[in-house]
C-alpha positions as a LaTeX table, in Angstrom:
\begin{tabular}{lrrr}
\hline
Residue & $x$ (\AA) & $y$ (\AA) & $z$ (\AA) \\
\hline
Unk1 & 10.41 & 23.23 & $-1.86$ \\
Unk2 & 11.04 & 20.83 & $-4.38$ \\
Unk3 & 8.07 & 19.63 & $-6.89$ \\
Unk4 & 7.76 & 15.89 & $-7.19$ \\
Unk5 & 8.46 & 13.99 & $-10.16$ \\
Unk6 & 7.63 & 10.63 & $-11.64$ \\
Unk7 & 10.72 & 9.06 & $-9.98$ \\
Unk8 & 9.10 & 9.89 & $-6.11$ \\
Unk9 & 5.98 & 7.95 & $-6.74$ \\
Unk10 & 7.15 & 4.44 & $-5.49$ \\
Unk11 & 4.89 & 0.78 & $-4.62$ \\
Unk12 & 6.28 & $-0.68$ & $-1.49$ \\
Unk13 & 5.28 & $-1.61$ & 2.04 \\
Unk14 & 5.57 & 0.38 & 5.39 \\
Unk15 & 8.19 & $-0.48$ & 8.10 \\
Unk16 & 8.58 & 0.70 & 11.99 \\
Unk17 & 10.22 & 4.04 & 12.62 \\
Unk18 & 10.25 & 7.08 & 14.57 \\
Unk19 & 9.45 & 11.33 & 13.35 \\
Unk20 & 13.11 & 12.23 & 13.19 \\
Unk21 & 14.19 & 12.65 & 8.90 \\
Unk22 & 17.80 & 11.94 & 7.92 \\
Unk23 & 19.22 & 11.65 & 4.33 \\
Unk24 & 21.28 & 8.93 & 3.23 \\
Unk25 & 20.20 & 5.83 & 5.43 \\
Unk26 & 19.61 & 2.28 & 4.08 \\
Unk27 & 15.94 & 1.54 & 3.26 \\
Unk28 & 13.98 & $-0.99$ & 1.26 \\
Unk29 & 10.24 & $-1.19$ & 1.08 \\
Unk30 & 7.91 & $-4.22$ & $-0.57$ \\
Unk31 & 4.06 & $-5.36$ & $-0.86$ \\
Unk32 & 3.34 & $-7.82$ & 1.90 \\
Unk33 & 1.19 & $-9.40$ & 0.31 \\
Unk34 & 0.00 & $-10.42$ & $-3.53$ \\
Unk35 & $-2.79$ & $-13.04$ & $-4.30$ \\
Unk36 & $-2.51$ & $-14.21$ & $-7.85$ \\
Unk37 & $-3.49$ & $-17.09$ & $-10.40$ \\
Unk38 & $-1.47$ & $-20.23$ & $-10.58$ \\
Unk39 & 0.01 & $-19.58$ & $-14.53$ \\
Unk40 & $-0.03$ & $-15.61$ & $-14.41$ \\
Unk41 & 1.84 & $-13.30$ & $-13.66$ \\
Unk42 & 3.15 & $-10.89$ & $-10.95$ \\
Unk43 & 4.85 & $-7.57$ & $-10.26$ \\
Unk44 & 6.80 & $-7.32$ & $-7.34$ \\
Unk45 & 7.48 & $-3.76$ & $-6.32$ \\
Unk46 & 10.56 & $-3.15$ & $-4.35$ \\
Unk47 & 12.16 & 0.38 & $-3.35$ \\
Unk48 & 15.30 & 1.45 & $-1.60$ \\
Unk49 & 17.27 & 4.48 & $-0.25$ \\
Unk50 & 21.20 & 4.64 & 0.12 \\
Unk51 & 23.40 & 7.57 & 0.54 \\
Unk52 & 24.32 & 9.17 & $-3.17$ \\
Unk53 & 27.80 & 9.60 & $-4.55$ \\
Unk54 & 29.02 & 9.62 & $-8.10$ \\
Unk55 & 31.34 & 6.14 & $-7.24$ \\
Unk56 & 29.07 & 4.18 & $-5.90$ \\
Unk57 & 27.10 & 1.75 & $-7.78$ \\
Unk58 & 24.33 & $-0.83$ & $-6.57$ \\
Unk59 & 23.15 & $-4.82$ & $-7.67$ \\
Unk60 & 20.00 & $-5.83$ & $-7.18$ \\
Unk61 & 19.72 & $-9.34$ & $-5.92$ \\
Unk62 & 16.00 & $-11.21$ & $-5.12$ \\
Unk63 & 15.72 & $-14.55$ & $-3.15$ \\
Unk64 & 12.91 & $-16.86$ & $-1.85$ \\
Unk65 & 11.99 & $-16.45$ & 1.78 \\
Unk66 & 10.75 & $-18.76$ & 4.08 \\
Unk67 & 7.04 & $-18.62$ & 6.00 \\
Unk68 & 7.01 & $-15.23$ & 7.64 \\
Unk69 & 10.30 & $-13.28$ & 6.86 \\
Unk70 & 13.41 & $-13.22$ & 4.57 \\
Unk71 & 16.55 & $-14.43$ & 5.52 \\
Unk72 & 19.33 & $-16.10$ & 3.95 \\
Unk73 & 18.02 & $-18.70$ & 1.63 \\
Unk74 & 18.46 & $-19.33$ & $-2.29$ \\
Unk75 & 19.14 & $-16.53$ & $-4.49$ \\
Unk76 & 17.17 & $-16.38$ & $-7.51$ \\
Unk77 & 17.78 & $-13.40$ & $-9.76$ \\
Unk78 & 21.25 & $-11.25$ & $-10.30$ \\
Unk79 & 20.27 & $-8.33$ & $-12.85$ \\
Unk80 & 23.86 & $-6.79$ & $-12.74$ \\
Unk81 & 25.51 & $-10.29$ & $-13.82$ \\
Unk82 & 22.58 & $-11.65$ & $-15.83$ \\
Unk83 & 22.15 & $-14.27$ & $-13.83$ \\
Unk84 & 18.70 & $-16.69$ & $-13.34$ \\
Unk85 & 17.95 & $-19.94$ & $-11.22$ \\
Unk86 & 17.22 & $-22.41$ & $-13.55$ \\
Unk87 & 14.09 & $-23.17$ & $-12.24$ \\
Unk88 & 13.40 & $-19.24$ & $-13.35$ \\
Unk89 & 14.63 & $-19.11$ & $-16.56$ \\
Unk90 & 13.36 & $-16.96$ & $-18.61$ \\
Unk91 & 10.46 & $-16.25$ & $-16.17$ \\
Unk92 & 11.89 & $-12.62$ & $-14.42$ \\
Unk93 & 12.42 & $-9.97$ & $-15.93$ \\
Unk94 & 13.57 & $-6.06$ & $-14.04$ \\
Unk95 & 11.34 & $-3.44$ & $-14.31$ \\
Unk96 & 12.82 & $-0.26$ & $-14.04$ \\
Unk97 & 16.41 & 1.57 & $-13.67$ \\
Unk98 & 18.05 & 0.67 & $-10.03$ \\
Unk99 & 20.77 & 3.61 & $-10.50$ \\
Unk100 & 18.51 & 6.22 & $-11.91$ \\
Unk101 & 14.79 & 5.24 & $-10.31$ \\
Unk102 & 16.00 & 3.43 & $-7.23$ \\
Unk103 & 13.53 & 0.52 & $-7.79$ \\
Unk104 & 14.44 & $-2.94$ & $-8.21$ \\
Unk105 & 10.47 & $-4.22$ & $-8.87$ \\
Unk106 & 10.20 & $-7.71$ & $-10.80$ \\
Unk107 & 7.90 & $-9.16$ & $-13.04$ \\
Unk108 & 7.84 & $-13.45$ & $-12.82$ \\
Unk109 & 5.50 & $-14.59$ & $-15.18$ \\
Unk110 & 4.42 & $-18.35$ & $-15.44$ \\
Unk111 & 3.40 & $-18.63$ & $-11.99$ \\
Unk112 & 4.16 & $-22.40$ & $-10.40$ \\
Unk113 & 2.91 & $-23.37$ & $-6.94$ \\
Unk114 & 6.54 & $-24.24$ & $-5.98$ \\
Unk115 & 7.14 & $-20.72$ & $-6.62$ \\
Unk116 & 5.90 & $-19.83$ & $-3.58$ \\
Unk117 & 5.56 & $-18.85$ & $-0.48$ \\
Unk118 & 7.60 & $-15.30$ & $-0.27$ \\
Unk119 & 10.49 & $-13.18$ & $-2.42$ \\
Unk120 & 12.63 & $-10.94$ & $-0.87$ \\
Unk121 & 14.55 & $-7.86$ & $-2.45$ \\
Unk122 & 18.46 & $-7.22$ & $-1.36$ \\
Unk123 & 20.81 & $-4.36$ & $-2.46$ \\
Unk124 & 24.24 & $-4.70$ & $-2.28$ \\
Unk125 & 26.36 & $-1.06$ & $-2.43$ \\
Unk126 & 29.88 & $-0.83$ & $-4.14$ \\
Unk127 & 32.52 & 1.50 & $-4.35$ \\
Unk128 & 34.25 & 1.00 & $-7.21$ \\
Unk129 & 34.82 & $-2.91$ & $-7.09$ \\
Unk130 & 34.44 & $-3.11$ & $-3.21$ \\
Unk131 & 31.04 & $-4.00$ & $-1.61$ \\
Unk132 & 30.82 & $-1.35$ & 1.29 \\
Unk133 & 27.14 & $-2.34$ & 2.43 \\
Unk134 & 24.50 & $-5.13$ & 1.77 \\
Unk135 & 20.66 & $-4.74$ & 3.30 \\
Unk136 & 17.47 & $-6.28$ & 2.34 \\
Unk137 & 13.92 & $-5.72$ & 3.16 \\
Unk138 & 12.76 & $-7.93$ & 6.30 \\
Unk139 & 9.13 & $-9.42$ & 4.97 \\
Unk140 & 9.69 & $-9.83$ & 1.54 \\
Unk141 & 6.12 & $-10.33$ & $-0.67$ \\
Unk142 & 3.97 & $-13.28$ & 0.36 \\
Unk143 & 2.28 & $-15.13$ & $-2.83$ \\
Unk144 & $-0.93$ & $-16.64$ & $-2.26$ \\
Unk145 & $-3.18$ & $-17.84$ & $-4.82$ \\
Unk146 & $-6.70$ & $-17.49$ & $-6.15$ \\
Unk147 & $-7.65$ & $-21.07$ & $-5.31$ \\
Unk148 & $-6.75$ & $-20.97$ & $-1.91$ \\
Unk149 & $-7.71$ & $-19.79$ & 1.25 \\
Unk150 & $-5.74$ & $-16.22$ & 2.16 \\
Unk151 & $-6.02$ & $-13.55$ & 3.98 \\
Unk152 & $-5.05$ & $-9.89$ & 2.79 \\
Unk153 & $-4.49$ & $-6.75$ & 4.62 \\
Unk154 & $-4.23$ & $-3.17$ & 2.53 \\
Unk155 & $-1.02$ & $-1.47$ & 3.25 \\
Unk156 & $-2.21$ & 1.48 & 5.29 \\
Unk157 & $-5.92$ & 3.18 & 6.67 \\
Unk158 & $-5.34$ & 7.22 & 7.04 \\
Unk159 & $-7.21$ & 8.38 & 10.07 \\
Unk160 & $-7.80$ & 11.55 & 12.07 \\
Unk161 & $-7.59$ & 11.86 & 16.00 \\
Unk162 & $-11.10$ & 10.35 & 17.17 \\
Unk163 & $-11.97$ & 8.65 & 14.07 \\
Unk164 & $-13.30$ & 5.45 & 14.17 \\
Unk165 & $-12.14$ & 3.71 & 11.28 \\
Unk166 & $-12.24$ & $-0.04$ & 9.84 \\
Unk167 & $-9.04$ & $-2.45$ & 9.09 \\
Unk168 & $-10.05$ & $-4.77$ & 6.46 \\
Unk169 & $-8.80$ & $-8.38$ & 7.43 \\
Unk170 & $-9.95$ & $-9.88$ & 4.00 \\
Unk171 & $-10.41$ & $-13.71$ & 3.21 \\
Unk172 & $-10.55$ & $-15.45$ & $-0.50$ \\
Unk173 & $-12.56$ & $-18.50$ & $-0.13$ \\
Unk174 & $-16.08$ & $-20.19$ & $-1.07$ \\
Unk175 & $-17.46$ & $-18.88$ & 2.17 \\
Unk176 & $-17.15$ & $-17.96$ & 5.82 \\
Unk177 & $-18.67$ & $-21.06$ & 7.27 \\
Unk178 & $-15.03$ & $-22.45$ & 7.62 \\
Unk179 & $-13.74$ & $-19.99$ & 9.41 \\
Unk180 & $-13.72$ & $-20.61$ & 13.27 \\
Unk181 & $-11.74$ & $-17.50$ & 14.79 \\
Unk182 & $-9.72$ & $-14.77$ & 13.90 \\
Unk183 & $-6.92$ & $-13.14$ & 16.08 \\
Unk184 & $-6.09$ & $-9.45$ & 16.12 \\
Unk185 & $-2.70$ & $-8.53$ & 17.32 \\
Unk186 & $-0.74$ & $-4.63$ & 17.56 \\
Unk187 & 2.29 & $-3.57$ & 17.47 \\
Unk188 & 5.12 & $-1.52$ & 15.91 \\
Unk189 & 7.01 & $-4.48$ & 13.88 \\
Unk190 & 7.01 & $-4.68$ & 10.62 \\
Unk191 & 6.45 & $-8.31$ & 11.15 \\
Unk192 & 3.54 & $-9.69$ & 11.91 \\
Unk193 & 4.89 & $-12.30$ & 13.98 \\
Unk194 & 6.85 & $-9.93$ & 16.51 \\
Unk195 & 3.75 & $-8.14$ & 16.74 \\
Unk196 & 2.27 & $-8.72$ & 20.42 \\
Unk197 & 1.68 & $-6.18$ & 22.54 \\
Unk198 & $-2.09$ & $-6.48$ & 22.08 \\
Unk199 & $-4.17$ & $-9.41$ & 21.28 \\
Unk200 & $-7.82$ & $-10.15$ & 20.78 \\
Unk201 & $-9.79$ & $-13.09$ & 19.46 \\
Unk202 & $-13.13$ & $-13.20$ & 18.70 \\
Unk203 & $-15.11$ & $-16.78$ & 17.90 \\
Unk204 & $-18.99$ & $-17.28$ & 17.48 \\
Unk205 & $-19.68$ & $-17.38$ & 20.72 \\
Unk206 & $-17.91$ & $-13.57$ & 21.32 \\
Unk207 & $-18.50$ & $-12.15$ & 18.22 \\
Unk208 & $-20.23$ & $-9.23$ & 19.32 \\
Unk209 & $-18.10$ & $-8.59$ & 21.95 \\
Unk210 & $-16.48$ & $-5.28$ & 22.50 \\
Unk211 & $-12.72$ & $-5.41$ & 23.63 \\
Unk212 & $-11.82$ & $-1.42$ & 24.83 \\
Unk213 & $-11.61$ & 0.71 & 21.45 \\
Unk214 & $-11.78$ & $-2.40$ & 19.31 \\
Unk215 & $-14.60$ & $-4.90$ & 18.05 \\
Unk216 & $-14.87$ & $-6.64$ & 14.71 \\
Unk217 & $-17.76$ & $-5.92$ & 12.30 \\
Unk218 & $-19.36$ & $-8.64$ & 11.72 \\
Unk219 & $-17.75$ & $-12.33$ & 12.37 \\
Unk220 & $-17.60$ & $-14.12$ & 10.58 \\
Unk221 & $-18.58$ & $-12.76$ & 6.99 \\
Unk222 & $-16.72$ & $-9.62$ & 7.71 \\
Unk223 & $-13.28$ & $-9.80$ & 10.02 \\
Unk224 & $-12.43$ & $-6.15$ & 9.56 \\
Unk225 & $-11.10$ & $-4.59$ & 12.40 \\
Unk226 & $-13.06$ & $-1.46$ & 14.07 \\
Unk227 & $-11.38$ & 0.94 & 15.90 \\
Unk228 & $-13.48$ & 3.75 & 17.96 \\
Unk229 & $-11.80$ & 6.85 & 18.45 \\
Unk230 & $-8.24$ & 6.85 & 17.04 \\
Unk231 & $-5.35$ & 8.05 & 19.43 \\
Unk232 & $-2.09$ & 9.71 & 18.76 \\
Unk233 & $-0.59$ & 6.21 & 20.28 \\
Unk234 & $-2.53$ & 4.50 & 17.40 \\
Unk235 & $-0.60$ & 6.39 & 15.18 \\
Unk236 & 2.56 & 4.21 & 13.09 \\
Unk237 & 1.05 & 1.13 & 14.68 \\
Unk238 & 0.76 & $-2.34$ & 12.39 \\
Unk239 & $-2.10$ & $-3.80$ & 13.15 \\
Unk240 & $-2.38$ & $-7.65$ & 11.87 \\
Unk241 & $-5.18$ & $-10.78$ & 11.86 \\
Unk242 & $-4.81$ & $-14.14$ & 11.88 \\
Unk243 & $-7.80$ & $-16.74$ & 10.65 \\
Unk244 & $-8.21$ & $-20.26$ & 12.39 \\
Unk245 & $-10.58$ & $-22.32$ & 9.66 \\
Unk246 & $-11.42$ & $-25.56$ & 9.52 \\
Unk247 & $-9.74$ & $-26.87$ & 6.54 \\
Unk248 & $-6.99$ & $-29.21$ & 7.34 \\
Unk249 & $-4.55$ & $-27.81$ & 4.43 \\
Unk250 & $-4.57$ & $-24.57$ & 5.27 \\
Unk251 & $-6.00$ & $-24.47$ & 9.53 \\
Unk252 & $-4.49$ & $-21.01$ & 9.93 \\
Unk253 & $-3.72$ & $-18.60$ & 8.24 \\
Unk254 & $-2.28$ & $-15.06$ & 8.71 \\
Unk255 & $-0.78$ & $-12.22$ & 7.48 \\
Unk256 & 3.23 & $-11.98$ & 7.14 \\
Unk257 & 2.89 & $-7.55$ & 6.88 \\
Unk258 & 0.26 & $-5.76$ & 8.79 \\
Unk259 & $-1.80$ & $-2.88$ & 8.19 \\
Unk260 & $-0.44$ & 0.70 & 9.27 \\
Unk261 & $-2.51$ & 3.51 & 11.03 \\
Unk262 & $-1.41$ & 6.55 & 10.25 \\
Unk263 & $-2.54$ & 9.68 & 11.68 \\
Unk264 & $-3.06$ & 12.91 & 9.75 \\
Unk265 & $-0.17$ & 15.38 & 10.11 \\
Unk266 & $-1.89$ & 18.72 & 11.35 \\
Unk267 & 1.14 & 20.62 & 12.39 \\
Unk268 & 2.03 & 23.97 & 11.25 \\
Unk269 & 5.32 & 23.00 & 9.32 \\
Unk270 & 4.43 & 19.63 & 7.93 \\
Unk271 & 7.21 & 17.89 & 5.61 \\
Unk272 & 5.20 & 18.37 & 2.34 \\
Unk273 & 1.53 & 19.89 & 1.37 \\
Unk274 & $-0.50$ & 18.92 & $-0.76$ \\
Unk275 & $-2.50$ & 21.46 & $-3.11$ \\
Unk276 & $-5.52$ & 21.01 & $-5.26$ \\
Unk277 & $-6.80$ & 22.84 & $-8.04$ \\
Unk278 & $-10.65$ & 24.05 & $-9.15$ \\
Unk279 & $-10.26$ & 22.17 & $-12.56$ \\
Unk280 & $-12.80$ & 19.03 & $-13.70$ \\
Unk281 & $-10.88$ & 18.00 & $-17.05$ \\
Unk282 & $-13.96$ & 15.94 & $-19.02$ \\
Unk283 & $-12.04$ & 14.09 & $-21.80$ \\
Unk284 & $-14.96$ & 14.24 & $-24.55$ \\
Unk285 & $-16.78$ & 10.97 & $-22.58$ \\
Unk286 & $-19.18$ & 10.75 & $-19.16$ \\
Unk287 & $-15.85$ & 11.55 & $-17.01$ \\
Unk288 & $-13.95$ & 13.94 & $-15.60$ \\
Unk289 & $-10.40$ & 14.47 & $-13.72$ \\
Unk290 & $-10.12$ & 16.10 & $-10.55$ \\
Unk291 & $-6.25$ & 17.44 & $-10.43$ \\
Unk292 & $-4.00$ & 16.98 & $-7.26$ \\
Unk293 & $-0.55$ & 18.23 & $-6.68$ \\
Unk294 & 1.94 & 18.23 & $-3.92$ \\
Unk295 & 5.41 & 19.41 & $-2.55$ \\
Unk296 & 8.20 & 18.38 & $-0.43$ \\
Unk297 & 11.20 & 19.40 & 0.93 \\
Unk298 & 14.18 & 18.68 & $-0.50$ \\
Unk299 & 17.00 & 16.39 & 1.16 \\
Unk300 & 14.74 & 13.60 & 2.51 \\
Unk301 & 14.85 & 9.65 & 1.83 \\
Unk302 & 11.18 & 9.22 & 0.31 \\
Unk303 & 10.82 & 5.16 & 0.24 \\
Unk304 & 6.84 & 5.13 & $-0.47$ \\
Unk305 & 4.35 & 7.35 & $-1.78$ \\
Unk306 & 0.84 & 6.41 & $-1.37$ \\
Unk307 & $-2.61$ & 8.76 & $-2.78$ \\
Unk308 & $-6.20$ & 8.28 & $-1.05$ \\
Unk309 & $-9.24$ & 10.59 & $-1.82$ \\
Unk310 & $-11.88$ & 11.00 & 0.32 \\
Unk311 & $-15.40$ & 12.23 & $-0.34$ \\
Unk312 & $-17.87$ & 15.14 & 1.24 \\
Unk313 & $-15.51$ & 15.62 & 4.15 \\
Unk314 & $-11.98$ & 14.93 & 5.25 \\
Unk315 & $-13.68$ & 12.41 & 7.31 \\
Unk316 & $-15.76$ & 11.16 & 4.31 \\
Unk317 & $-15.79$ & 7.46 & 2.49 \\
Unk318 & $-13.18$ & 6.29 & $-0.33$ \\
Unk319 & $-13.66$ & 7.45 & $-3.61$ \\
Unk320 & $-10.35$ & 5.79 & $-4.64$ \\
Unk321 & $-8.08$ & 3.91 & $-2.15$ \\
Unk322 & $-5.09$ & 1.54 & $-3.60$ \\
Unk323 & $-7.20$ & $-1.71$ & $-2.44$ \\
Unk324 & $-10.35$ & $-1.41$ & $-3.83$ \\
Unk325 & $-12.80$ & $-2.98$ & $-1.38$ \\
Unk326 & $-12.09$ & 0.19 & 0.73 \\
Unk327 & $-13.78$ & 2.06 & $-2.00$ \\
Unk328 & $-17.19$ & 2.96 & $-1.39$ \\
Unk329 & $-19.77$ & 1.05 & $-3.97$ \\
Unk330 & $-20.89$ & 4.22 & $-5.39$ \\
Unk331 & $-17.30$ & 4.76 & $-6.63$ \\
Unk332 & $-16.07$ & 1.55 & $-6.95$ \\
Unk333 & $-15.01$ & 0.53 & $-10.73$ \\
Unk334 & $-15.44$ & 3.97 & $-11.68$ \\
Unk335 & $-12.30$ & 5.47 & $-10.20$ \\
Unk336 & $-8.79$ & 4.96 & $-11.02$ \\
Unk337 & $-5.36$ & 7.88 & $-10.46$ \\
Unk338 & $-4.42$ & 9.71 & $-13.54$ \\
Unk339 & $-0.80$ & 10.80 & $-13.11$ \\
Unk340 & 1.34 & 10.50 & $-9.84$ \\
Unk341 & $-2.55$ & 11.76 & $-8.09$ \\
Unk342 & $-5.00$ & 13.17 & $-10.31$ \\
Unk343 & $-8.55$ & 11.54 & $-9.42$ \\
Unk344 & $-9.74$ & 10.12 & $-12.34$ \\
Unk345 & $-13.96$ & 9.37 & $-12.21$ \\
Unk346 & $-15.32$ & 7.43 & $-15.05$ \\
Unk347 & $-19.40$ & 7.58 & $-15.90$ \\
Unk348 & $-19.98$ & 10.62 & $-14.18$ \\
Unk349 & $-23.34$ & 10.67 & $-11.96$ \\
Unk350 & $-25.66$ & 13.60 & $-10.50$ \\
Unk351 & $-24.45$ & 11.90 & $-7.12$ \\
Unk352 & $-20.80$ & 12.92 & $-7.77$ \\
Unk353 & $-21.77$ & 16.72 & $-7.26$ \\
Unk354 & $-19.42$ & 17.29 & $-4.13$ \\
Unk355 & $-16.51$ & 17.99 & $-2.75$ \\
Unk356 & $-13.03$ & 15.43 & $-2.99$ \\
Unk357 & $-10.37$ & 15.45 & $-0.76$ \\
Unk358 & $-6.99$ & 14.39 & $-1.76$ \\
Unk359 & $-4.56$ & 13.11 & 0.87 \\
Unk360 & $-0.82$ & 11.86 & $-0.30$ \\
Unk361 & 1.45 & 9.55 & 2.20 \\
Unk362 & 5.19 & 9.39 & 2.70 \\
Unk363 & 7.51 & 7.10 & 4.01 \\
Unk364 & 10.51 & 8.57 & 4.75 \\
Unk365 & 14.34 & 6.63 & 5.49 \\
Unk366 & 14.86 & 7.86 & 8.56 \\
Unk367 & 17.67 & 5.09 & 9.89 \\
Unk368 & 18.89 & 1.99 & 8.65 \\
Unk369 & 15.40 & $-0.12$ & 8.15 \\
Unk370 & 13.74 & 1.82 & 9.79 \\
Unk371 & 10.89 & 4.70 & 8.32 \\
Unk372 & 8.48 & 7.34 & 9.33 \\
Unk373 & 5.02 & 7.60 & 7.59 \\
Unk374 & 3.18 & 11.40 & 6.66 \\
Unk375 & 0.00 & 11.69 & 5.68 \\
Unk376 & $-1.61$ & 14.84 & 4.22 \\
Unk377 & $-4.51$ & 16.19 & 2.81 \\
Unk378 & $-5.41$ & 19.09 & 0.66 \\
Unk379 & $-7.44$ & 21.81 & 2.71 \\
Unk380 & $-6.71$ & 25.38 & 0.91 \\
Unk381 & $-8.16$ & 24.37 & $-2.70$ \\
Unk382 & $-10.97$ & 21.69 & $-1.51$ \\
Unk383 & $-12.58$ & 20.90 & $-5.44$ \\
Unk384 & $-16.26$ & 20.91 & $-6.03$ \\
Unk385 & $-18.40$ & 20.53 & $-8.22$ \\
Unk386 & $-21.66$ & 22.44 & $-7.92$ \\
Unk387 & $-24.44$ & 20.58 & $-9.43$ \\
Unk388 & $-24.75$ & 22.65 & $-12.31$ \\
Unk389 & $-24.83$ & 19.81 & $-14.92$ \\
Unk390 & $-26.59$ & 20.05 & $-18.20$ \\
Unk391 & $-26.62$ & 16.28 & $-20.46$ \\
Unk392 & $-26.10$ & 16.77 & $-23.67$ \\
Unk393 & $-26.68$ & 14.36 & $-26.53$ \\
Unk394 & $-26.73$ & 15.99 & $-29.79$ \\
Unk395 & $-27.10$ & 14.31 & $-32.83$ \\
Unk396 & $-23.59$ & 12.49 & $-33.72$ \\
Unk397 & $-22.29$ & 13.52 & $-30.65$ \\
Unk398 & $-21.56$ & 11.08 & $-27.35$ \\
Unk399 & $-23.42$ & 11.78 & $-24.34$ \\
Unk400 & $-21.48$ & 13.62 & $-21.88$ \\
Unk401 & $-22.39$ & 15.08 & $-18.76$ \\
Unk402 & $-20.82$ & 18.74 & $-18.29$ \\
Unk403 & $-20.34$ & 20.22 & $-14.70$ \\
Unk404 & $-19.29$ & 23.89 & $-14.04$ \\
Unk405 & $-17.03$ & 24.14 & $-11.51$ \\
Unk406 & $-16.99$ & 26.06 & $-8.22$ \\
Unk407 & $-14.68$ & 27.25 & $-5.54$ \\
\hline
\end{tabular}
């Protein structure tokens, strides 16, 4: 097996795909979704696989999109020919090497409201002078902004067979007294809009209704989805919700990129494994690092990497999770990753004392668009710490809490 470097560890968004792993097919991955401040700025993250030779060299091109997917509208930035709509001059800038990292991630600073509504990555492949293949991620990024009503979805929710888990369907507003329904649909696109092979609404008058497997938690201050008892069909599934409100400019809204289930791999040759080690770092403050590492095999297309841990059991709540109203309140501020995984845990507490459970996602390129999501966790090395904490605040010294470690 091949360790993992810094290059692996990728931002981007899931897509559809099947379990079958081929190398050399045409990828790209983005965010669905980024709410931000009219004036600020944004990062973009945007991925892609191709198949490797020493000839072939790639441009990085990024349009606008229209309401819910990319297509063929106005191109906007060129990095290979230096090139800039005017009305982005001087406002993107690349981040990162497209050859070398395989990332073609933006930053647009001085954020306008005509900027909007999505942007939409494409890589075209040459040989030599010759363009020999062109692709481009299908949902782009959606920009919605702080003073606005939105909706956001987090990328993925990890899940075991017979969990019931929660998919947040998150609004930015004032309140929830203008919201009059929300709609949620499954289905295996990687569009929201193609996404119809199940669909549930609930209102006030049904808001406590249960619908099979699925409910919502608590209309309408809370729209997240609830799931009882997680299937192997769940599994790769987008899940997506759309909000009817009562304000005229904005009566409903919805998200372009759903949320992904995907089900713990517990087979006996998984693709990668994930191994953690007995070791609480503190750094001379009231913190301490809890270390995570992981393999994979060498040969495969890895489009997205994504790092969860859980806490007290593999079943257990978020002590870190890439949108951070997943994260429990206990842990929430106080946790951040260290590295490509490392659990970072800032002011530790005597509630802390227990075990952490890492779990690392890829998405693979298994076909042309098309990707297969992994998930992990680590269950040979399970960290804990064992309550034996002394505080210490000697004179000139800064308190720190010091916990022994146990296996």
């Amino acid at each position: 097996m091949a360790k993992c470097n810094e290059q692996d560890f990728h931002q981007g968004m899931p897509s559809e795909g099947s379990s079958d792993k081929k190398k050399g097919q045409y990828c790209t991955a983005q965010r669905g979704t980024i709410i931000v401040a009219v004036g600020g700025s944004v990062t973009i993250p945007c991925t892609f696989t191709y198949p490797q030779q020493k000839d072939r060299s790639v441009q990085v091109y990024w349009r606008r999109g229209g309401n819910d997917r990319c297509g063929a509208r106005d191109l906007i930035y060129n990095h290979t020919e230096n090139w800039t709509h005017p009305n982005y001059t001087e406002r993107i800038s690349l981040v990162g090497n497209p050859k070398e990292e395989q990332t073609a991630t933006i930053t647009i600073r001085n954020l306008r409201k005509s900027d909007r509504p999505m942007f939409c990555c494409r890589i075209h492949l040459y040989e030599g002078s010759k363009i020999i293949q062109q692709w481009q991620n299908r949902h782009g990024t959606f920009i919605q902004f702080t003073d606005e009503f939105s909706v956001e979805q987090t990328d993925v929710v990890p899940a075991f067979i017979g969990e019931n888990i929660s998919i947040p369907c998150l609004f930015r507003y004032k309140g929830s007294s203008v919201i009059e329904e929300v709609t949620w649909t499954q289905g295996s696109s990687d569009l929201c809009v193609e996404n119809n092979n199940k669909s549930v609404a609930w209102t006030e008058r049904n808001k406590s209704e249960i619908r099979g497997r699925w409910s919502v938690l608590n209309f309408p201050q809370d729209l997240s989805l609830r799931i009882t008892g997680v299937t192997a069909e769940d599994n790769n599934k987008q899940y997506c919700c759309k909000v009817k409100t009562t304000l005229r400019e904005r009566s409903t809204v919805s998200s372009i990129h759903g949320t992904e289930v995907v089900v713990v791999d517990i087979s006996d040759k998984p693709p990668f494994e994930v191994v953690q080690q007995y070791t609480l770092s503190p750094d001379g403050k009231d913190s301490a690092t809890i270390n995570c590492s992981f393999t994979h095999q060498p040969g495969i297309d890895t489009l997205w990497m994504g790092v969860f841990w859980r806490v007290g059991s593999p079943r257990g709540f978020y002590a870190y999770h890439p949108l951070k109203e997943m994260v429990h309140s206990s842990y929430r501020e106080r946790t951040e990753l260290r590295g490509l995984a490392d659990l970072h845990i800032k002011g530790v507490r005597d509630t802390d004392n227990t075990t952490y459970y890492c779990f690392v996602m890829f998405k693979f390129c298994i076909d042309s668009d098309k990707t297969s999501s992994t998930i992990q966790y680590g269950t040979e090395n399970n960290l804990m710490v064992d309550g034996k904490c002394k505080e210490t605040n000697n004179e000139g010294t800064p308190f720190m809490l010091v916990c022994v470690m146990s296996q």
